[in-house]
Amino acid sequence: MPHDHHGHDHGHHHHGPPADGNFSQAFTWGIALNLLFVTGEVAGGLWANSSALLSDAGHNLSDVLSLALAWGASLLAKRRATERYTYGYKGATIQAALLNAALLYLALGFILWDTIDHLRNPAPVNGPVVMGLAGLGILVNGFTAWLFRSGQKGDVNVRGAYLHMLTDMLVSVGVVVGGALVYFTSWLWLDPAISFVILTVVGVSSWSLLRETVQLGLQAAPESIDVSAVRRFLLARPGVSSVHDLHIWPLSTSDTALTAHLVRPSGENGNLFLRDLQHDLLHEFNISHCTVQLEDELPLMGTHGCCDQAHVA
């Protein structure tokens, strides 16, 4: 049976800020500052013979790659949809997040190998150089984290950038303390030991981000959305007696889609119902893309019955 399509676009804004736009300048500053800092940290780490400093530089380099990928993906996501890519290129942000998580743990593996070598073969460390560069890292990473702070709740890419920079700032604090301890105690094993602590902190703090990006790649409902709460919300709508075929999945790291079949009495104003539903789904759950079918009765298995379908973008 043919369906009636009712499109509604009321110009509502998403709650989550875009990964680009207002954050374009943040990405530019973050990449430029961290590239300069990584160069200085590598040179200082080699001169001071500090594995802790080199490990911090390796992680900062992975952050530069992460920022570049996130920025590139967010720019790609702004391209218009095509007949083949009907949702556009928003999914690029999810793929970038997955790649960033993989690069992070690959970098941690290389740093771990270098740290073990320094632990087996300890060498003198130039404490003042280590403390000076790590102190500069506190300023660079702290400023970069502040740039992304306002958008870290709305986009996993922006949140990833924020958490990476915040973690780096805390790690730099640890390197300063470690450099001071090595300088005053001459305990050479402290430098690689601190490097192990850095690796543990970064690995543990990044695990939730890795888990969430994998879930997004598998099109699981975003962690910020309680699917049971959405189902209860739909059942509480006027006249709705049943909800089935409810699906919630990410279109990007900041846009979420929903499809659902709602059973409610016929003859009522479906257009008004769907308009209000779109508004409330956006503002209650930040679901910006929804397709809803209104049905007079539960359909038979494998069929859709008589329904009124609306697609809201």
PDB file of C-alpha atoms in Angstrom:
ATOM      1  CA  MET A   1       0.000   0.000   0.000  1.00  0.00           C
ATOM      2  CA  PRO A   2       1.454   3.410  -0.892  1.00  0.00           C
ATOM      3  CA  HIS A   3       2.739   5.613   1.943  1.00  0.00           C
ATOM      4  CA  ASP A   4       2.150   9.315   2.399  1.00  0.00           C
ATOM      5  CA  HIS A   5       5.406  11.169   3.026  1.00  0.00           C
ATOM      6  CA  HIS A   6       5.385  14.286   5.158  1.00  0.00           C
ATOM      7  CA  GLY A   7       8.646  16.169   5.466  1.00  0.00           C
ATOM      8  CA  HIS A   8       9.162  18.604   8.313  1.00  0.00           C
ATOM      9  CA  ASP A   9      12.105  20.945   8.705  1.00  0.00           C
ATOM     10  CA  HIS A  10      11.708  23.599  11.357  1.00  0.00           C
ATOM     11  CA  GLY A  11      15.257  24.862  11.404  1.00  0.00           C
ATOM     12  CA  HIS A  12      16.109  23.560  14.876  1.00  0.00           C
ATOM     13  CA  HIS A  13      19.745  23.726  15.863  1.00  0.00           C
ATOM     14  CA  HIS A  14      21.632  20.739  17.244  1.00  0.00           C
ATOM     15  CA  HIS A  15      22.610  20.886  20.888  1.00  0.00           C
ATOM     16  CA  GLY A  16      26.115  19.607  20.174  1.00  0.00           C
ATOM     17  CA  PRO A  17      28.471  22.094  18.517  1.00  0.00           C
ATOM     18  CA  PRO A  18      29.936  21.188  15.158  1.00  0.00           C
ATOM     19  CA  ALA A  19      33.385  19.641  14.989  1.00  0.00           C
ATOM     20  CA  ASP A  20      34.365  22.340  12.518  1.00  0.00           C
ATOM     21  CA  GLY A  21      33.104  25.918  12.200  1.00  0.00           C
ATOM     22  CA  ASN A  22      33.730  27.436  15.621  1.00  0.00           C
ATOM     23  CA  PHE A  23      36.470  24.854  16.241  1.00  0.00           C
ATOM     24  CA  SER A  24      38.364  25.437  12.988  1.00  0.00           C
ATOM     25  CA  GLN A  25      40.602  27.968  14.713  1.00  0.00           C
ATOM     26  CA  ALA A  26      41.034  25.615  17.665  1.00  0.00           C
ATOM     27  CA  PHE A  27      42.251  22.847  15.347  1.00  0.00           C
ATOM     28  CA  THR A  28      44.653  25.263  13.622  1.00  0.00           C
ATOM     29  CA  TRP A  29      46.149  26.495  16.877  1.00  0.00           C
ATOM     30  CA  GLY A  30      46.271  23.018  18.383  1.00  0.00           C
ATOM     31  CA  ILE A  31      48.084  21.458  15.434  1.00  0.00           C
ATOM     32  CA  ALA A  32      50.565  24.320  14.997  1.00  0.00           C
ATOM     33  CA  LEU A  33      51.478  24.624  18.685  1.00  0.00           C
ATOM     34  CA  ASN A  34      51.825  20.882  19.214  1.00  0.00           C
ATOM     35  CA  LEU A  35      53.968  20.411  16.094  1.00  0.00           C
ATOM     36  CA  LEU A  36      56.385  23.049  17.369  1.00  0.00           C
ATOM     37  CA  PHE A  37      56.344  21.525  20.818  1.00  0.00           C
ATOM     38  CA  VAL A  38      56.933  17.967  19.542  1.00  0.00           C
ATOM     39  CA  THR A  39      59.953  19.160  17.558  1.00  0.00           C
ATOM     40  CA  GLY A  40      61.417  20.803  20.631  1.00  0.00           C
ATOM     41  CA  GLU A  41      60.597  17.822  22.838  1.00  0.00           C
ATOM     42  CA  VAL A  42      62.282  15.300  20.524  1.00  0.00           C
ATOM     43  CA  ALA A  43      65.413  17.451  20.280  1.00  0.00           C
ATOM     44  CA  GLY A  44      65.435  17.999  24.048  1.00  0.00           C
ATOM     45  CA  GLY A  45      64.726  14.342  24.807  1.00  0.00           C
ATOM     46  CA  LEU A  46      67.652  13.179  22.657  1.00  0.00           C
ATOM     47  CA  TRP A  47      69.973  15.784  24.157  1.00  0.00           C
ATOM     48  CA  ALA A  48      68.867  15.096  27.745  1.00  0.00           C
ATOM     49  CA  ASN A  49      68.729  11.309  27.128  1.00  0.00           C
ATOM     50  CA  SER A  50      65.248  11.193  28.652  1.00  0.00           C
ATOM     51  CA  SER A  51      62.890   8.355  27.723  1.00  0.00           C
ATOM     52  CA  ALA A  52      60.090  10.081  29.659  1.00  0.00           C
ATOM     53  CA  LEU A  53      60.481  13.187  27.497  1.00  0.00           C
ATOM     54  CA  LEU A  54      60.642  11.119  24.294  1.00  0.00           C
ATOM     55  CA  SER A  55      57.575   9.136  25.329  1.00  0.00           C
ATOM     56  CA  ASP A  56      55.703  12.368  25.948  1.00  0.00           C
ATOM     57  CA  ALA A  57      56.828  13.634  22.532  1.00  0.00           C
ATOM     58  CA  GLY A  58      55.595  10.445  20.875  1.00  0.00           C
ATOM     59  CA  HIS A  59      52.201  10.830  22.451  1.00  0.00           C
ATOM     60  CA  ASN A  60      52.052  14.505  21.482  1.00  0.00           C
ATOM     61  CA  LEU A  61      52.845  13.528  17.880  1.00  0.00           C
ATOM     62  CA  SER A  62      49.928  11.097  17.898  1.00  0.00           C
ATOM     63  CA  ASP A  63      47.787  13.982  19.144  1.00  0.00           C
ATOM     64  CA  VAL A  64      48.876  16.100  16.172  1.00  0.00           C
ATOM     65  CA  LEU A  65      47.825  13.303  13.815  1.00  0.00           C
ATOM     66  CA  SER A  66      44.599  12.919  15.765  1.00  0.00           C
ATOM     67  CA  LEU A  67      43.782  16.611  15.486  1.00  0.00           C
ATOM     68  CA  ALA A  68      44.576  16.619  11.759  1.00  0.00           C
ATOM     69  CA  LEU A  69      42.386  13.576  11.089  1.00  0.00           C
ATOM     70  CA  ALA A  70      39.512  14.937  13.165  1.00  0.00           C
ATOM     71  CA  TRP A  71      39.684  18.293  11.413  1.00  0.00           C
ATOM     72  CA  GLY A  72      39.882  16.717   7.954  1.00  0.00           C
ATOM     73  CA  ALA A  73      36.956  14.422   8.699  1.00  0.00           C
ATOM     74  CA  SER A  74      34.838  17.291  10.003  1.00  0.00           C
ATOM     75  CA  LEU A  75      35.515  19.251   6.816  1.00  0.00           C
ATOM     76  CA  LEU A  76      34.620  16.215   4.715  1.00  0.00           C
ATOM     77  CA  ALA A  77      31.412  15.765   6.702  1.00  0.00           C
ATOM     78  CA  LYS A  78      30.252  19.214   5.554  1.00  0.00           C
ATOM     79  CA  ARG A  79      30.135  18.130   1.902  1.00  0.00           C
ATOM     80  CA  ARG A  80      26.712  17.734   0.337  1.00  0.00           C
ATOM     81  CA  ALA A  81      25.034  14.358   0.000  1.00  0.00           C
ATOM     82  CA  THR A  82      25.090  12.647  -3.403  1.00  0.00           C
ATOM     83  CA  GLU A  83      22.919   9.990  -5.036  1.00  0.00           C
ATOM     84  CA  ARG A  84      25.363   7.315  -3.896  1.00  0.00           C
ATOM     85  CA  TYR A  85      26.345   8.861  -0.545  1.00  0.00           C
ATOM     86  CA  THR A  86      22.793   9.686   0.480  1.00  0.00           C
ATOM     87  CA  TYR A  87      23.814  10.662   4.023  1.00  0.00           C
ATOM     88  CA  GLY A  88      26.747  12.673   2.731  1.00  0.00           C
ATOM     89  CA  TYR A  89      30.195  12.076   4.229  1.00  0.00           C
ATOM     90  CA  LYS A  90      29.313  12.439   7.901  1.00  0.00           C
ATOM     91  CA  GLY A  91      30.499   8.888   8.587  1.00  0.00           C
ATOM     92  CA  ALA A  92      34.062  10.069   7.918  1.00  0.00           C
ATOM     93  CA  THR A  93      34.141  11.484  11.442  1.00  0.00           C
ATOM     94  CA  ILE A  94      33.488   8.009  12.879  1.00  0.00           C
ATOM     95  CA  GLN A  95      36.210   6.438  10.723  1.00  0.00           C
ATOM     96  CA  ALA A  96      38.632   9.183  11.753  1.00  0.00           C
ATOM     97  CA  ALA A  97      37.854   8.542  15.421  1.00  0.00           C
ATOM     98  CA  LEU A  98      38.529   4.816  14.964  1.00  0.00           C
ATOM     99  CA  LEU A  99      41.806   5.498  13.153  1.00  0.00           C
ATOM    100  CA  ASN A 100      42.850   7.975  15.833  1.00  0.00           C
ATOM    101  CA  ALA A 101      42.266   5.411  18.576  1.00  0.00           C
ATOM    102  CA  ALA A 102      44.310   2.827  16.659  1.00  0.00           C
ATOM    103  CA  LEU A 103      47.167   5.304  16.088  1.00  0.00           C
ATOM    104  CA  LEU A 104      47.185   6.202  19.769  1.00  0.00           C
ATOM    105  CA  TYR A 105      47.693   2.626  20.936  1.00  0.00           C
ATOM    106  CA  LEU A 106      50.226   1.953  18.176  1.00  0.00           C
ATOM    107  CA  ALA A 107      52.243   4.922  19.424  1.00  0.00           C
ATOM    108  CA  LEU A 108      51.977   3.629  22.985  1.00  0.00           C
ATOM    109  CA  GLY A 109      53.425   0.309  21.837  1.00  0.00           C
ATOM    110  CA  PHE A 110      56.487   1.943  20.282  1.00  0.00           C
ATOM    111  CA  ILE A 111      56.997   4.131  23.350  1.00  0.00           C
ATOM    112  CA  LEU A 112      56.761   1.076  25.629  1.00  0.00           C
ATOM    113  CA  TRP A 113      59.490  -0.673  23.633  1.00  0.00           C
ATOM    114  CA  ASP A 114      61.787   2.367  23.954  1.00  0.00           C
ATOM    115  CA  THR A 115      61.066   2.684  27.665  1.00  0.00           C
ATOM    116  CA  ILE A 116      61.961  -0.964  28.328  1.00  0.00           C
ATOM    117  CA  ASP A 117      65.272  -0.410  26.516  1.00  0.00           C
ATOM    118  CA  HIS A 118      66.046   2.628  28.701  1.00  0.00           C
ATOM    119  CA  LEU A 119      65.164   0.657  31.821  1.00  0.00           C
ATOM    120  CA  ARG A 120      67.608  -2.102  30.828  1.00  0.00           C
ATOM    121  CA  ASN A 121      70.305   0.407  29.940  1.00  0.00           C
ATOM    122  CA  PRO A 122      69.882   3.480  32.190  1.00  0.00           C
ATOM    123  CA  ALA A 123      71.852   6.590  31.265  1.00  0.00           C
ATOM    124  CA  PRO A 124      72.326  10.042  32.821  1.00  0.00           C
ATOM    125  CA  VAL A 125      69.448  12.458  32.324  1.00  0.00           C
ATOM    126  CA  ASN A 126      69.659  16.245  32.005  1.00  0.00           C
ATOM    127  CA  GLY A 127      67.063  17.154  34.628  1.00  0.00           C
ATOM    128  CA  PRO A 128      66.823  20.921  33.986  1.00  0.00           C
ATOM    129  CA  VAL A 129      66.164  20.377  30.253  1.00  0.00           C
ATOM    130  CA  VAL A 130      63.511  17.776  31.010  1.00  0.00           C
ATOM    131  CA  MET A 131      61.783  20.058  33.522  1.00  0.00           C
ATOM    132  CA  GLY A 132      61.942  23.084  31.211  1.00  0.00           C
ATOM    133  CA  LEU A 133      60.428  21.346  28.195  1.00  0.00           C
ATOM    134  CA  ALA A 134      57.805  19.541  30.239  1.00  0.00           C
ATOM    135  CA  GLY A 135      56.875  22.850  31.873  1.00  0.00           C
ATOM    136  CA  LEU A 136      56.377  24.330  28.412  1.00  0.00           C
ATOM    137  CA  GLY A 137      54.211  21.298  27.627  1.00  0.00           C
ATOM    138  CA  ILE A 138      51.919  22.159  30.535  1.00  0.00           C
ATOM    139  CA  LEU A 139      51.253  25.562  28.950  1.00  0.00           C
ATOM    140  CA  VAL A 140      50.854  24.272  25.365  1.00  0.00           C
ATOM    141  CA  ASN A 141      48.614  21.318  26.224  1.00  0.00           C
ATOM    142  CA  GLY A 142      46.620  23.259  28.793  1.00  0.00           C
ATOM    143  CA  PHE A 143      45.883  26.047  26.303  1.00  0.00           C
ATOM    144  CA  THR A 144      44.935  23.555  23.564  1.00  0.00           C
ATOM    145  CA  ALA A 145      42.612  21.665  25.924  1.00  0.00           C
ATOM    146  CA  TRP A 146      40.938  24.946  26.842  1.00  0.00           C
ATOM    147  CA  LEU A 147      40.252  25.621  23.135  1.00  0.00           C
ATOM    148  CA  PHE A 148      38.177  22.425  22.867  1.00  0.00           C
ATOM    149  CA  ARG A 149      36.567  22.525  26.316  1.00  0.00           C
ATOM    150  CA  SER A 150      33.253  24.063  25.239  1.00  0.00           C
ATOM    151  CA  GLY A 151      32.532  21.418  22.580  1.00  0.00           C
ATOM    152  CA  GLN A 152      33.749  18.237  24.252  1.00  0.00           C
ATOM    153  CA  LYS A 153      30.235  17.144  25.268  1.00  0.00           C
ATOM    154  CA  GLY A 154      28.720  17.314  21.784  1.00  0.00           C
ATOM    155  CA  ASP A 155      31.198  15.497  19.524  1.00  0.00           C
ATOM    156  CA  VAL A 156      33.411  12.510  20.256  1.00  0.00           C
ATOM    157  CA  ASN A 157      36.131  13.908  17.967  1.00  0.00           C
ATOM    158  CA  VAL A 158      36.216  17.200  19.846  1.00  0.00           C
ATOM    159  CA  ARG A 159      36.026  15.317  23.149  1.00  0.00           C
ATOM    160  CA  GLY A 160      38.906  13.127  22.014  1.00  0.00           C
ATOM    161  CA  ALA A 161      40.991  16.219  21.283  1.00  0.00           C
ATOM    162  CA  TYR A 162      40.053  17.719  24.647  1.00  0.00           C
ATOM    163  CA  LEU A 163      40.875  14.562  26.616  1.00  0.00           C
ATOM    164  CA  HIS A 164      44.159  14.025  24.779  1.00  0.00           C
ATOM    165  CA  MET A 165      45.312  17.555  25.507  1.00  0.00           C
ATOM    166  CA  LEU A 166      44.138  17.447  29.118  1.00  0.00           C
ATOM    167  CA  THR A 167      45.906  14.123  29.652  1.00  0.00           C
ATOM    168  CA  ASP A 168      49.082  15.507  28.084  1.00  0.00           C
ATOM    169  CA  MET A 169      48.990  18.483  30.416  1.00  0.00           C
ATOM    170  CA  LEU A 170      48.759  16.185  33.453  1.00  0.00           C
ATOM    171  CA  VAL A 171      51.491  13.949  32.047  1.00  0.00           C
ATOM    172  CA  SER A 172      53.748  16.981  31.593  1.00  0.00           C
ATOM    173  CA  VAL A 173      53.215  17.791  35.263  1.00  0.00           C
ATOM    174  CA  GLY A 174      54.436  14.266  36.062  1.00  0.00           C
ATOM    175  CA  VAL A 175      57.498  14.690  33.828  1.00  0.00           C
ATOM    176  CA  VAL A 176      58.422  17.932  35.629  1.00  0.00           C
ATOM    177  CA  VAL A 177      58.212  16.190  38.991  1.00  0.00           C
ATOM    178  CA  GLY A 178      60.188  13.224  37.659  1.00  0.00           C
ATOM    179  CA  GLY A 179      62.876  15.441  36.182  1.00  0.00           C
ATOM    180  CA  ALA A 180      63.282  17.174  39.524  1.00  0.00           C
ATOM    181  CA  LEU A 181      63.555  13.861  41.387  1.00  0.00           C
ATOM    182  CA  VAL A 182      66.184  12.529  38.976  1.00  0.00           C
ATOM    183  CA  TYR A 183      68.143  15.780  39.211  1.00  0.00           C
ATOM    184  CA  PHE A 184      68.244  15.795  43.008  1.00  0.00           C
ATOM    185  CA  THR A 185      68.551  12.039  43.663  1.00  0.00           C
ATOM    186  CA  SER A 186      70.502  10.823  40.585  1.00  0.00           C
ATOM    187  CA  TRP A 187      68.265   7.750  40.504  1.00  0.00           C
ATOM    188  CA  LEU A 188      68.435   7.016  36.777  1.00  0.00           C
ATOM    189  CA  TRP A 189      65.752   4.340  36.929  1.00  0.00           C
ATOM    190  CA  LEU A 190      63.189   7.018  37.847  1.00  0.00           C
ATOM    191  CA  ASP A 191      63.041   8.378  34.287  1.00  0.00           C
ATOM    192  CA  PRO A 192      61.897   5.133  32.585  1.00  0.00           C
ATOM    193  CA  ALA A 193      59.717   4.365  35.639  1.00  0.00           C
ATOM    194  CA  ILE A 194      57.919   7.666  35.126  1.00  0.00           C
ATOM    195  CA  SER A 195      57.583   6.780  31.452  1.00  0.00           C
ATOM    196  CA  PHE A 196      55.765   3.574  32.480  1.00  0.00           C
ATOM    197  CA  VAL A 197      53.405   5.664  34.609  1.00  0.00           C
ATOM    198  CA  ILE A 198      52.753   7.967  31.649  1.00  0.00           C
ATOM    199  CA  LEU A 199      51.956   5.011  29.394  1.00  0.00           C
ATOM    200  CA  THR A 200      49.573   3.578  31.982  1.00  0.00           C
ATOM    201  CA  VAL A 201      47.772   6.891  32.496  1.00  0.00           C
ATOM    202  CA  VAL A 202      47.373   7.503  28.765  1.00  0.00           C
ATOM    203  CA  GLY A 203      46.312   3.923  28.033  1.00  0.00           C
ATOM    204  CA  VAL A 204      43.714   3.788  30.799  1.00  0.00           C
ATOM    205  CA  SER A 205      42.331   7.288  30.176  1.00  0.00           C
ATOM    206  CA  SER A 206      41.952   6.570  26.456  1.00  0.00           C
ATOM    207  CA  TRP A 207      40.221   3.197  26.855  1.00  0.00           C
ATOM    208  CA  SER A 208      36.710   4.635  27.146  1.00  0.00           C
ATOM    209  CA  LEU A 209      37.292   6.718  24.025  1.00  0.00           C
ATOM    210  CA  LEU A 210      38.469   3.617  22.130  1.00  0.00           C
ATOM    211  CA  ARG A 211      35.444   1.638  23.298  1.00  0.00           C
ATOM    212  CA  GLU A 212      33.030   4.386  22.249  1.00  0.00           C
ATOM    213  CA  THR A 213      34.591   4.811  18.794  1.00  0.00           C
ATOM    214  CA  VAL A 214      34.350   1.054  18.178  1.00  0.00           C
ATOM    215  CA  GLN A 215      30.688   1.172  19.210  1.00  0.00           C
ATOM    216  CA  LEU A 216      30.072   4.061  16.824  1.00  0.00           C
ATOM    217  CA  GLY A 217      31.780   2.127  14.030  1.00  0.00           C
ATOM    218  CA  LEU A 218      29.395  -0.766  14.680  1.00  0.00           C
ATOM    219  CA  GLN A 219      26.458   1.684  14.523  1.00  0.00           C
ATOM    220  CA  ALA A 220      25.516   1.133  18.144  1.00  0.00           C
ATOM    221  CA  ALA A 221      23.354   3.759  19.787  1.00  0.00           C
ATOM    222  CA  PRO A 222      25.603   6.533  21.188  1.00  0.00           C
ATOM    223  CA  GLU A 223      26.431   6.156  24.863  1.00  0.00           C
ATOM    224  CA  SER A 224      24.839   9.539  25.548  1.00  0.00           C
ATOM    225  CA  ILE A 225      21.419   8.158  24.549  1.00  0.00           C
ATOM    226  CA  ASP A 226      19.425   5.782  26.757  1.00  0.00           C
ATOM    227  CA  VAL A 227      17.481   3.626  24.272  1.00  0.00           C
ATOM    228  CA  SER A 228      15.058   2.460  26.974  1.00  0.00           C
ATOM    229  CA  ALA A 229      14.357   6.090  27.855  1.00  0.00           C
ATOM    230  CA  VAL A 230      13.654   6.867  24.203  1.00  0.00           C
ATOM    231  CA  ARG A 231      11.245   3.913  24.011  1.00  0.00           C
ATOM    232  CA  ARG A 232       9.436   5.076  27.154  1.00  0.00           C
ATOM    233  CA  PHE A 233       9.328   8.593  25.738  1.00  0.00           C
ATOM    234  CA  LEU A 234       7.705   7.357  22.503  1.00  0.00           C
ATOM    235  CA  LEU A 235       5.183   5.225  24.385  1.00  0.00           C
ATOM    236  CA  ALA A 236       4.209   8.265  26.440  1.00  0.00           C
ATOM    237  CA  ARG A 237       3.272  10.280  23.326  1.00  0.00           C
ATOM    238  CA  PRO A 238      -0.464  11.012  22.963  1.00  0.00           C
ATOM    239  CA  GLY A 239      -2.360   8.028  21.573  1.00  0.00           C
ATOM    240  CA  VAL A 240       0.675   5.747  21.118  1.00  0.00           C
ATOM    241  CA  SER A 241      -0.152   2.215  22.210  1.00  0.00           C
ATOM    242  CA  SER A 242       2.911   0.366  20.906  1.00  0.00           C
ATOM    243  CA  VAL A 243       6.425   0.958  19.579  1.00  0.00           C
ATOM    244  CA  HIS A 244       8.339  -1.503  17.405  1.00  0.00           C
ATOM    245  CA  ASP A 245      11.274  -1.569  14.977  1.00  0.00           C
ATOM    246  CA  LEU A 246      13.019   1.136  16.994  1.00  0.00           C
ATOM    247  CA  HIS A 247      16.561   1.753  15.734  1.00  0.00           C
ATOM    248  CA  ILE A 248      19.006   4.437  16.873  1.00  0.00           C
ATOM    249  CA  TRP A 249      22.433   4.814  15.288  1.00  0.00           C
ATOM    250  CA  PRO A 250      25.113   7.469  14.656  1.00  0.00           C
ATOM    251  CA  LEU A 251      25.376   9.238  11.313  1.00  0.00           C
ATOM    252  CA  SER A 252      28.550  10.911  12.526  1.00  0.00           C
ATOM    253  CA  THR A 253      30.272  11.587  15.828  1.00  0.00           C
ATOM    254  CA  SER A 254      27.748  14.349  16.530  1.00  0.00           C
ATOM    255  CA  ASP A 255      24.586  13.454  14.533  1.00  0.00           C
ATOM    256  CA  THR A 256      22.195  10.672  15.533  1.00  0.00           C
ATOM    257  CA  ALA A 257      19.411   9.036  13.509  1.00  0.00           C
ATOM    258  CA  LEU A 258      16.267   7.207  14.584  1.00  0.00           C
ATOM    259  CA  THR A 259      13.641   5.068  12.867  1.00  0.00           C
ATOM    260  CA  ALA A 260      10.544   3.719  14.583  1.00  0.00           C
ATOM    261  CA  HIS A 261       7.023   2.406  13.980  1.00  0.00           C
ATOM    262  CA  LEU A 262       4.382   3.892  16.295  1.00  0.00           C
ATOM    263  CA  VAL A 263       0.901   2.398  16.641  1.00  0.00           C
ATOM    264  CA  ARG A 264      -1.769   5.037  17.343  1.00  0.00           C
ATOM    265  CA  PRO A 265      -5.430   5.654  16.404  1.00  0.00           C
ATOM    266  CA  SER A 266      -6.130   6.798  12.844  1.00  0.00           C
ATOM    267  CA  GLY A 267      -8.018   9.944  12.008  1.00  0.00           C
ATOM    268  CA  GLU A 268      -5.953  12.148  14.352  1.00  0.00           C
ATOM    269  CA  ASN A 269      -3.679  14.974  13.183  1.00  0.00           C
ATOM    270  CA  GLY A 270      -0.557  13.069  12.176  1.00  0.00           C
ATOM    271  CA  ASN A 271       1.256  16.150  10.879  1.00  0.00           C
ATOM    272  CA  LEU A 272       0.997  17.993  14.193  1.00  0.00           C
ATOM    273  CA  PHE A 273       1.975  14.837  16.096  1.00  0.00           C
ATOM    274  CA  LEU A 274       5.084  14.336  13.940  1.00  0.00           C
ATOM    275  CA  ARG A 275       6.098  17.986  14.138  1.00  0.00           C
ATOM    276  CA  ASP A 276       5.978  17.944  17.939  1.00  0.00           C
ATOM    277  CA  LEU A 277       7.745  14.573  18.008  1.00  0.00           C
ATOM    278  CA  GLN A 278      10.618  15.894  15.905  1.00  0.00           C
ATOM    279  CA  HIS A 279      11.007  18.917  18.154  1.00  0.00           C
ATOM    280  CA  ASP A 280      11.015  16.867  21.352  1.00  0.00           C
ATOM    281  CA  LEU A 281      13.387  14.158  20.082  1.00  0.00           C
ATOM    282  CA  LEU A 282      15.889  16.835  19.136  1.00  0.00           C
ATOM    283  CA  HIS A 283      15.692  18.751  22.386  1.00  0.00           C
ATOM    284  CA  GLU A 284      15.315  15.799  24.761  1.00  0.00           C
ATOM    285  CA  PHE A 285      17.809  13.375  23.191  1.00  0.00           C
ATOM    286  CA  ASN A 286      19.707  15.398  20.531  1.00  0.00           C
ATOM    287  CA  ILE A 287      18.382  13.063  17.814  1.00  0.00           C
ATOM    288  CA  SER A 288      18.457  15.244  14.716  1.00  0.00           C
ATOM    289  CA  HIS A 289      17.488  12.756  11.991  1.00  0.00           C
ATOM    290  CA  CYS A 290      14.311  10.699  12.428  1.00  0.00           C
ATOM    291  CA  THR A 291      12.009   8.618  10.251  1.00  0.00           C
ATOM    292  CA  VAL A 292       8.716   7.597  11.879  1.00  0.00           C
ATOM    293  CA  GLN A 293       5.885   5.406  10.610  1.00  0.00           C
ATOM    294  CA  LEU A 294       2.432   5.838  12.146  1.00  0.00           C
ATOM    295  CA  GLU A 295       0.342   2.673  12.015  1.00  0.00           C
ATOM    296  CA  ASP A 296      -3.321   2.015  12.705  1.00  0.00           C
ATOM    297  CA  GLU A 297      -2.595  -1.485  13.987  1.00  0.00           C
ATOM    298  CA  LEU A 298       0.314  -3.851  14.454  1.00  0.00           C
ATOM    299  CA  PRO A 299       1.460  -5.134  11.045  1.00  0.00           C
ATOM    300  CA  LEU A 300       1.828  -8.774  10.202  1.00  0.00           C
ATOM    301  CA  MET A 301       5.341 -10.239  10.376  1.00  0.00           C
ATOM    302  CA  GLY A 302       7.352  -9.071   7.384  1.00  0.00           C
ATOM    303  CA  THR A 303       4.879  -6.325   6.400  1.00  0.00           C
ATOM    304  CA  HIS A 304       4.396  -2.682   7.312  1.00  0.00           C
ATOM    305  CA  GLY A 305       0.594  -2.567   7.204  1.00  0.00           C
ATOM    306  CA  CYS A 306      -1.214   0.721   6.719  1.00  0.00           C
ATOM    307  CA  CYS A 307       0.956   3.557   7.889  1.00  0.00           C
ATOM    308  CA  ASP A 308       1.747   7.227   7.607  1.00  0.00           C
ATOM    309  CA  GLN A 309       5.484   7.733   7.218  1.00  0.00           C
ATOM    310  CA  ALA A 310       7.438  10.883   7.950  1.00  0.00           C
ATOM    311  CA  HIS A 311      11.114  11.565   7.426  1.00  0.00           C
ATOM    312  CA  VAL A 312      12.597  14.414   9.424  1.00  0.00           C
ATOM    313  CA  ALA A 313      16.133  15.651   8.870  1.00  0.00           C
TER     314      ALA A 313
END
